[in-house]
CSV table of C-alpha atoms in Angstrom, one decimal:
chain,number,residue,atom,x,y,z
A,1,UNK,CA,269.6,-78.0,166.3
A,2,UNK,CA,268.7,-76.0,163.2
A,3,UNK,CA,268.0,-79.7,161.3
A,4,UNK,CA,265.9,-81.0,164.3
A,5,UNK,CA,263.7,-77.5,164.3
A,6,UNK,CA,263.4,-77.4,160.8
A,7,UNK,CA,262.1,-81.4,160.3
A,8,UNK,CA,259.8,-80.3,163.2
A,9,UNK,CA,258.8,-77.4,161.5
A,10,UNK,CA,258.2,-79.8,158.1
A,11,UNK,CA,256.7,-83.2,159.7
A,12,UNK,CA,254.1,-81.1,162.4
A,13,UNK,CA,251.8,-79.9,160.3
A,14,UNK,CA,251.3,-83.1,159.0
A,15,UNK,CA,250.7,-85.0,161.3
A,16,UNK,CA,248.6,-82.5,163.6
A,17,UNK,CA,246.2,-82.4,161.0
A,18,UNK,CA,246.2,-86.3,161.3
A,19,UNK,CA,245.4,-85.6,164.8
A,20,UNK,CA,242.3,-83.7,163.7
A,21,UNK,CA,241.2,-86.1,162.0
A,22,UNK,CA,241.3,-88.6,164.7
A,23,UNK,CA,240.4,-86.5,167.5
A,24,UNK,CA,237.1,-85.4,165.8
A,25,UNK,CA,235.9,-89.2,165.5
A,26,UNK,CA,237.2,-90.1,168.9
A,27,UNK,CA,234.7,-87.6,170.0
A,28,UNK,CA,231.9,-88.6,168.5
A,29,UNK,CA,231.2,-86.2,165.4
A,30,UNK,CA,230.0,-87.2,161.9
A,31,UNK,CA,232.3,-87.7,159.3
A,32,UNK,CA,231.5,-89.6,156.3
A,33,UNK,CA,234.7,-90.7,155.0
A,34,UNK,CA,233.0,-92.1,152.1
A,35,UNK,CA,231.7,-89.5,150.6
A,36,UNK,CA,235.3,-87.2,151.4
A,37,UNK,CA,237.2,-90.6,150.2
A,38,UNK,CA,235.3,-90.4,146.9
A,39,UNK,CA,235.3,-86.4,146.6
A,40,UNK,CA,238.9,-86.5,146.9
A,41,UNK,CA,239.8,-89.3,144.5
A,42,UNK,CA,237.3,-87.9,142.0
A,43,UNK,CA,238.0,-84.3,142.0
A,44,UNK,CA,240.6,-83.0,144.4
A,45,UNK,CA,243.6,-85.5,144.1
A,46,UNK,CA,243.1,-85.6,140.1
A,47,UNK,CA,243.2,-81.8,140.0
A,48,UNK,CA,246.3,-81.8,141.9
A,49,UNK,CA,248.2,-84.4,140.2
A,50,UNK,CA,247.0,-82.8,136.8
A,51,UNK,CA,248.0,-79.4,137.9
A,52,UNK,CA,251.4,-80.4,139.4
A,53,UNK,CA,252.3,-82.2,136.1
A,54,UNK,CA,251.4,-79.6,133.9
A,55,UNK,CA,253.0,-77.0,135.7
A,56,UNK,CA,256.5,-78.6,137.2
A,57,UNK,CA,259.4,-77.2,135.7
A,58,UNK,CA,261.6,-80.4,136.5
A,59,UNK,CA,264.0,-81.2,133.8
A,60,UNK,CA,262.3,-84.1,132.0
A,61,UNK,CA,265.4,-86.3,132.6
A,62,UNK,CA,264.8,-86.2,136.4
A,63,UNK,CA,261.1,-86.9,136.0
A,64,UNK,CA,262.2,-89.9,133.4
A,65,UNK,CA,265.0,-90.7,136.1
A,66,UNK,CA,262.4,-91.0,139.4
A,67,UNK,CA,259.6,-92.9,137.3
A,68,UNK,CA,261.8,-95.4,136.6
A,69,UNK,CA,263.1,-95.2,140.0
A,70,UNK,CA,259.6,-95.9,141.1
A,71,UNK,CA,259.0,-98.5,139.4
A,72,UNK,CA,262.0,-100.5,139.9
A,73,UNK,CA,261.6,-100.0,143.6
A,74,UNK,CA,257.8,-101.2,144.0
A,75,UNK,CA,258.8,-104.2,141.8
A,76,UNK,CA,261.7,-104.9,144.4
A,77,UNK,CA,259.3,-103.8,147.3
A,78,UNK,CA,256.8,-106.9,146.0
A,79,UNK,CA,259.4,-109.1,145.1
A,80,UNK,CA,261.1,-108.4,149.3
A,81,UNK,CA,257.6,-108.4,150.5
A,82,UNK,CA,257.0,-112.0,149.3
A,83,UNK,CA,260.5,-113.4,150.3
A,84,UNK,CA,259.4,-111.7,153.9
A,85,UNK,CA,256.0,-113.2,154.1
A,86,UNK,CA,257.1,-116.9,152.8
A,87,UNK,CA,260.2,-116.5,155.1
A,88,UNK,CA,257.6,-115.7,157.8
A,89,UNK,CA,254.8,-117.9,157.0
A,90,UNK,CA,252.3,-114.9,156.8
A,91,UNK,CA,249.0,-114.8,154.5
A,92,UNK,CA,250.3,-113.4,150.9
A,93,UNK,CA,246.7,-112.4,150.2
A,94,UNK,CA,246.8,-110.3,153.7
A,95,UNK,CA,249.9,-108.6,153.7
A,96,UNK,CA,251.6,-108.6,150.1
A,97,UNK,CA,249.9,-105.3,149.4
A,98,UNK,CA,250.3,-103.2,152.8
A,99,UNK,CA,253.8,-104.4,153.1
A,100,UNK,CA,254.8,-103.4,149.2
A,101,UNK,CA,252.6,-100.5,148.9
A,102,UNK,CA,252.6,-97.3,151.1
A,103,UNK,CA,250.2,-94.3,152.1
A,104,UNK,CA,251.9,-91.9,148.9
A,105,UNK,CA,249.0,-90.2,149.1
A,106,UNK,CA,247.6,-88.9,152.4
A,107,UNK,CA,251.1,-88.7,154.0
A,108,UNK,CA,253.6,-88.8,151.0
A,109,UNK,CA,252.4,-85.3,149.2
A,110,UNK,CA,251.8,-83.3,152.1
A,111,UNK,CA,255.7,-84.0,153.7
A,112,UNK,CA,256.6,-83.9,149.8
A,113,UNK,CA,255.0,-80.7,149.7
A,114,UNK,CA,256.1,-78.9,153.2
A,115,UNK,CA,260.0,-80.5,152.9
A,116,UNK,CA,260.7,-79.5,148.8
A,117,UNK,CA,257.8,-77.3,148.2
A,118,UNK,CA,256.7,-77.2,144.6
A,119,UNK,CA,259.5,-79.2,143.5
A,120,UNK,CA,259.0,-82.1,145.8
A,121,UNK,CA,255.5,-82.3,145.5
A,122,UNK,CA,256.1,-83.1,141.5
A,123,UNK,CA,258.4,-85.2,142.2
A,124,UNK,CA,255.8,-86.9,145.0
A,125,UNK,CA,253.3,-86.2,142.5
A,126,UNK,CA,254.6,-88.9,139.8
A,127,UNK,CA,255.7,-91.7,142.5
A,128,UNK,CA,252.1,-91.2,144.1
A,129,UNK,CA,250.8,-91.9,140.2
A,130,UNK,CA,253.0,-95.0,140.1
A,131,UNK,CA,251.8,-96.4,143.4
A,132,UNK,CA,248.3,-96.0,142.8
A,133,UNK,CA,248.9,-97.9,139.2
A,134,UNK,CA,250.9,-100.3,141.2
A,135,UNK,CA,247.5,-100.5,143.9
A,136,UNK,CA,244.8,-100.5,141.3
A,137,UNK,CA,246.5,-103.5,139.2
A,138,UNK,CA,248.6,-105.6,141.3
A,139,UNK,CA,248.0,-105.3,144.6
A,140,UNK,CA,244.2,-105.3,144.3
A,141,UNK,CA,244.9,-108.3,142.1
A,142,UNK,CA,247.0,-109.8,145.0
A,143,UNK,CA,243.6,-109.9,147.6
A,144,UNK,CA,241.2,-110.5,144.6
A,145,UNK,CA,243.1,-112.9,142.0
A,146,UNK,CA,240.4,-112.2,139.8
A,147,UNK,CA,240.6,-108.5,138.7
A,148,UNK,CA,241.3,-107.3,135.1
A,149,UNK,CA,244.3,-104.8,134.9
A,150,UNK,CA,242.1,-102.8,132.9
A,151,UNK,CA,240.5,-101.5,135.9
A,152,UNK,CA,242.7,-99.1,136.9
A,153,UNK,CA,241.9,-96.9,133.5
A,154,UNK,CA,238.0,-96.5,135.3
A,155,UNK,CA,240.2,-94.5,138.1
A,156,UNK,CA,240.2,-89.9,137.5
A,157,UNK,CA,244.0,-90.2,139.4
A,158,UNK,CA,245.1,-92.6,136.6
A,159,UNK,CA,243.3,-90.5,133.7
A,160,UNK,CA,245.2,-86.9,135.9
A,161,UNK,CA,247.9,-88.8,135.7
A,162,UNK,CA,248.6,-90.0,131.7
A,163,UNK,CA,246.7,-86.2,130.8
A,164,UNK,CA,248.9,-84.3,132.7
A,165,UNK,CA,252.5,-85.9,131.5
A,166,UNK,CA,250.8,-85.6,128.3
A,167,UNK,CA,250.4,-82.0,129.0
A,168,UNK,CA,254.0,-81.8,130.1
A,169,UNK,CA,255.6,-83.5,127.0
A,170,UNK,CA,253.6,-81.3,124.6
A,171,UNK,CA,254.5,-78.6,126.8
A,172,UNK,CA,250.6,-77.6,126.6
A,173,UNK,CA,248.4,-75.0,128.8
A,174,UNK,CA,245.0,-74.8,130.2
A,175,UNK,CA,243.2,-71.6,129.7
A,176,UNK,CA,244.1,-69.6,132.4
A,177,UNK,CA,240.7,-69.7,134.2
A,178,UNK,CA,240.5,-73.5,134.2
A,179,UNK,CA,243.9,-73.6,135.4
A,180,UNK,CA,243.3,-71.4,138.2
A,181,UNK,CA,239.6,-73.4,138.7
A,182,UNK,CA,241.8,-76.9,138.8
A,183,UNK,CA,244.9,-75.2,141.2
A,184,UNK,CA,241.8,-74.3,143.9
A,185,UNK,CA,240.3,-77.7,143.6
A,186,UNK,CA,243.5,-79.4,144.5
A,187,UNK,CA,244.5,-77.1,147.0
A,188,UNK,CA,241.6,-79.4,149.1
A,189,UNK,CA,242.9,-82.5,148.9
A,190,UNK,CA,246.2,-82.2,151.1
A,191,UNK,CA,243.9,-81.4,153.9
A,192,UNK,CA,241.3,-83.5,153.2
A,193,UNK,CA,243.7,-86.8,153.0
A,194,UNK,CA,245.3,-85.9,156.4
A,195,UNK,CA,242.4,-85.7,158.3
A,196,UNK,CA,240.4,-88.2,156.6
A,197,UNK,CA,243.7,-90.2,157.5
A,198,UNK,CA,243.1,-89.6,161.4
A,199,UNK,CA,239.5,-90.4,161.1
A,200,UNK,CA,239.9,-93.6,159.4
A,201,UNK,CA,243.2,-94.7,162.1
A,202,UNK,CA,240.5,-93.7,165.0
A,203,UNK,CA,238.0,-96.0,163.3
A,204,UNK,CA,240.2,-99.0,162.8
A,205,UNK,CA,240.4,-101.5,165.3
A,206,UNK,CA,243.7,-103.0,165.2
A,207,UNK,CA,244.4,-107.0,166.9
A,208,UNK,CA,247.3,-108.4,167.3
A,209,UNK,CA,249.4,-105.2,167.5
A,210,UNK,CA,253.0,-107.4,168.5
A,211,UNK,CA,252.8,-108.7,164.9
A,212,UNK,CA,251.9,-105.6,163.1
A,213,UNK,CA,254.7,-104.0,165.1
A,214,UNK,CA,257.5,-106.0,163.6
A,215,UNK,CA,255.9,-106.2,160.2
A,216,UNK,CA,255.5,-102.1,160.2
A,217,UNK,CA,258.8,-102.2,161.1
A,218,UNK,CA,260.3,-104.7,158.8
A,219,UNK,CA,257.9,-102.8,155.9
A,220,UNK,CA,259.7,-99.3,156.6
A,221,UNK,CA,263.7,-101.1,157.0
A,222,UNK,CA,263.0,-102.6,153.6
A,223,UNK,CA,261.2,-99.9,151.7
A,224,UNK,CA,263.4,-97.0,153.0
A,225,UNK,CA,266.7,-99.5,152.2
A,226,UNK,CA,265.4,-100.2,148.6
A,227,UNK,CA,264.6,-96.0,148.5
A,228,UNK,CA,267.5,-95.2,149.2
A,229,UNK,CA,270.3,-98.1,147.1
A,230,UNK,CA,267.9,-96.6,144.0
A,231,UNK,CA,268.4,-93.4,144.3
A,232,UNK,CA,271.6,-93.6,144.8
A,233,UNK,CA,272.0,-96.3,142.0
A,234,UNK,CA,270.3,-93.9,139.5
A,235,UNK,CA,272.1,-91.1,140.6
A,236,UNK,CA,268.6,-88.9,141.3
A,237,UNK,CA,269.4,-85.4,142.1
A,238,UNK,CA,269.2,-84.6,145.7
A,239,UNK,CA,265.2,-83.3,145.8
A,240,UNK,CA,263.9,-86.6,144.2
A,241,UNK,CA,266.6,-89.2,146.2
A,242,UNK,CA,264.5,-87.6,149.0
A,243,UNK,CA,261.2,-88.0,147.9
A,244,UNK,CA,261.5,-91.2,146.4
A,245,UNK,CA,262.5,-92.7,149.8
A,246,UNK,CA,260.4,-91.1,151.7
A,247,UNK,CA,257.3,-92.2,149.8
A,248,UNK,CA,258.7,-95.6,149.2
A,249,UNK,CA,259.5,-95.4,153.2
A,250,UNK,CA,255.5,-94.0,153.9
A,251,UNK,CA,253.5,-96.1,156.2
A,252,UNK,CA,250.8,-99.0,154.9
A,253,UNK,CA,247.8,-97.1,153.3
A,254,UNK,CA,244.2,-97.7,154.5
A,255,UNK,CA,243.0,-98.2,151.1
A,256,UNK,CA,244.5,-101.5,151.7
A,257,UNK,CA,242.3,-102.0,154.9
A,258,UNK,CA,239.5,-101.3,151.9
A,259,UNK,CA,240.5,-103.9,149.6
A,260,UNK,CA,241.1,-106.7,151.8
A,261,UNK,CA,237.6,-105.7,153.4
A,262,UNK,CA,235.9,-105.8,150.0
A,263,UNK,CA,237.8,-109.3,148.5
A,264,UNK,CA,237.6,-111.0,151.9
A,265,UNK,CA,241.4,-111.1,153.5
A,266,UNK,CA,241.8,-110.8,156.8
A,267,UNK,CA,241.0,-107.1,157.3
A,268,UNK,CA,241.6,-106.9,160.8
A,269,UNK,CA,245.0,-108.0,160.4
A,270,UNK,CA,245.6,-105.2,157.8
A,271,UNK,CA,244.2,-102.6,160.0
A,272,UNK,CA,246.6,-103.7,162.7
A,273,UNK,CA,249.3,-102.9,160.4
A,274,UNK,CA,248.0,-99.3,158.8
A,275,UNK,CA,247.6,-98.3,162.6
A,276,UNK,CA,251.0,-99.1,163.9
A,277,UNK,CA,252.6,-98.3,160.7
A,278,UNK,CA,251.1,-94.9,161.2
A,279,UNK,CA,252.0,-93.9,164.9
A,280,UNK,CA,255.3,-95.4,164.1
A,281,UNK,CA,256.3,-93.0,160.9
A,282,UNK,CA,255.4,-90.3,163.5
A,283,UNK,CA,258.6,-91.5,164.6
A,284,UNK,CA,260.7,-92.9,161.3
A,285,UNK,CA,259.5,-90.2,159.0
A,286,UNK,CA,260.9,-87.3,160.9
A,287,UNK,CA,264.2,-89.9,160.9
A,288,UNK,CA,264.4,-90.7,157.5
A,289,UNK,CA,263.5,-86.5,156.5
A,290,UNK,CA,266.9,-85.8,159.0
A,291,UNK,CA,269.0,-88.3,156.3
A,292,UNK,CA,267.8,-86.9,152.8
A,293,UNK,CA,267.3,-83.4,153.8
């Protein structure tokens, strides 16, 4: 009873704020997710990942541990996702990225953050850096075919990112006052991701919803399953194993909705998928939070 109030307790917030977010669009008030989408990738999510890099007092062996983690489990995630989709006789270009790639961001740092506190949300921090690297490269080259890997170095959360481990190896300090002007900034973006999440699910109109049920749920069984034999493989202390299956376990992000809009997949399809993937980790999240915790 005590687990069950305290996942509650964790998983709530998070997903009222969602609610916001889809509530306010459902009734008809302005929000231009645009302009949020680029304040918060330009400003508020760099400042945080900068910040919570600079500032995490994680040994540097766990850190080292959960990046390579990371990366060993989105290159299993893409290698599963195409055996799935081949297997299936699904559009690669449609649904390598969504399946391999989850929402890290918008719903991986706030649970990282309410579940683990300062310690998770580093933790959260670096997978969400490796994600987006893995996002900005591979899985926009997946829908696009065409785009240089040099790219991703154009986006503020990659520069956060490779500045603020930089910071950490050196061991280095903002002045106080910029610190403290950085810490505010990023204290936005949490909020702003969740219900810019709830506006953008309320926007989305998803087809075919039988299909993107069983994908969603083959997406999370394979994510979670690779989360969880890595962790356990690299022996992560108990904070990180959960964080790095929970965010490998996050539903499909709507950035991928964005980049199969903008290269010419079959958007529709993808927003099928971000919208059941969503309302189901209402459900699995809370699940896979009562396993790790």
């Amino acid at each position: 009873m005590d687990l069950a109030l305290k996942v509650i307790e964790i998983t709530a917030p998070v997903f009222l704020l969602v609610g916001m977010g889809f509530l306010w669009v459902r009734l008809g008030f302005e929000y231009r997710v645009q302009f949020v989408t680029r304040l918060s990738m330009t400003l508020a999510i760099p400042a945080l990942i900068f910040v919570a890099l600079m500032e995490t007092e994680i040994p540097a062996d766990s850190l080292s541990k959960i990046s390579l983690a990371a990366v060993v489990g989105y290159t299993c995630a893409a290698f599963g996702a195409w055996v799935l989709l081949r297997l299936t006789g699904l559009d690669l270009r449609t649904y390598l990225a969504p399946v391999m790639m989850g929402n890290t961001g918008n719903i991986g740092l706030p649970l990282a953050l309410f579940a683990y506190g300062d310690e998770g949300l580093g933790y959260a921090v670096v997978v969400f850096a490796i994600s987006s690297i893995f996002a900005f490269t591979f899985g926009v080259w997946t829908v696009a075919r065409t785009n240089s890997p040099l790219t991703m170095f154009k986006e503020p959360m990659v520069a956060a990112t490779l500045l603020g481990a930089l910071f950490l190896w050196q061991d280095w300090q903002t002045p106080l006052v910029l610190t403290n002007t950085l810490s505010l900034l990023g204290q936005m973006a949490i909020p702003l991701m969740l219900i810019t999440l709830g506006v953008a699910v309320g926007r989305l109109a998803p087809q075919n919803v039988g299909r993107s049920l069983w994908v969603a749920l083959a997406k999370i069984s394979l994510c979670a399953s690779i989360g969880w034999v890595l962790g356990r493989w690299f022996d992560l202390p108990p904070v990180a194993f959960g964080i790095l299956v929970l965010q490998l376990a996050a539903p499909a992000a709507v950035t991928s909705y964005l980049i199969a809009e903008k290269y010419g997949a079959d958007a529709q399809a993808v927003a099928g998928l971000v919208v059941v993937s969503t309302l189901l980790s209402i459900v699995t999240l809370p699940l896979l939070l009562s396993l790790v915790l």
